[in-house]
């Protein structure tokens, strides 16, 4: 994951570098025309000034943002990411502006160093610092919205996965509890009771094991291959008692790795599918083999197609393929050469972390949406502050420099901004962090205790 983040970060830095080059050339060309200093030295001076501001501020902030985002994710580590962005922006922007102005004013324009921090230049520094904060706030807000859209898209995909999983499980259950299989089994049992009571007892025991396994495994996503093979052996023995010598099977007693897993009841669907679509008689026996090969479990049977069965809908095969598709990128392989039918099931070690409890997902999703809305309002407030305050400073210094009234909106609005940020992060100055959640839990516990006493 870290290597992926590094690759993505380096790619983003390259993109921003070439974007900065284009911005420098465009702004330099526009300023060159507006200033009307049509000389080579004038062009290069404009290019230098533009490059300093663009590279040191825009490109530098972009690189810094990429580094911070790679370390703290916007969605899962929002608080850390916000604080890291604010602190790093302040620590980077102020020295960067001083550096740029020192190069331009002192080294390029020849301003005496002792005048660099005079009042008029301090206001120039302050104006550019606030302007840079505005640009930085815009970049942070833009990046946050991009990450949020990605997260929202992923959440939507997860919800679709949950829905598809439930649908697949429902279809799987319908196929697993095939009424024809149950009716045929009961008919066999009825005949055995009169002819061979001992065999009927064995048949009943195996039939109960089959359906107990079906009920136990139907809600699982993966099961150990050893359990599935044991079930398949019992299932085939049951079919053997039904078809006598017309069905033969070869199922291994051991597996190469006890940790290997497959989708539950996939073997039952495939074995029932083989019986359903082929002639099973003593003259044309059905031969089924199950074995491991190239990290797959192979289920193979000879083909003796029934004449009157009609065209197969392949619902069972599609069901298995869909269920595998929900938990792994490895696909189910199906081969049919008109003499042998073979299905290859991928052997897995564990399920990918894409399945979640639906209620928990919905709850977390709603909370995430509410939090994003609050963050959007905070960033809009912050962006407005960074845009309006520099304008008020300019108005104050331009028309009434004898009285610095701009400090009032700076501190008044700034304090409101701080409280807004604390509210977004669910922090109360007097009650501490997450006080709302703690109070809700307290009231819920109190209500539960009262219910138990009634």
PDB file of C-alpha atoms in Angstrom, residues 316-326 331-332:
ATOM      1  CA  UNK A 316     -26.597 -22.981 -11.150  1.00  0.00           C
ATOM      2  CA  UNK A 317     -23.291 -22.345 -12.939  1.00  0.00           C
ATOM      3  CA  UNK A 318     -23.979 -18.628 -13.200  1.00  0.00           C
ATOM      4  CA  UNK A 319     -24.882 -18.584  -9.520  1.00  0.00           C
ATOM      5  CA  UNK A 320     -21.484 -20.023  -8.557  1.00  0.00           C
ATOM      6  CA  UNK A 321     -19.640 -17.665 -10.908  1.00  0.00           C
ATOM      7  CA  UNK A 322     -21.500 -14.651  -9.486  1.00  0.00           C
ATOM      8  CA  UNK A 323     -20.712 -15.600  -5.894  1.00  0.00           C
ATOM      9  CA  UNK A 324     -17.021 -16.011  -6.700  1.00  0.00           C
ATOM     10  CA  UNK A 325     -17.082 -12.704  -8.543  1.00  0.00           C
ATOM     11  CA  UNK A 326     -18.260 -10.957  -5.381  1.00  0.00           C
ATOM     12  CA  UNK A 331     -12.928 -16.440 -12.155  1.00  0.00           C
ATOM     13  CA  UNK A 332     -14.626 -19.837 -12.393  1.00  0.00           C
TER      14      UNK A 332
END
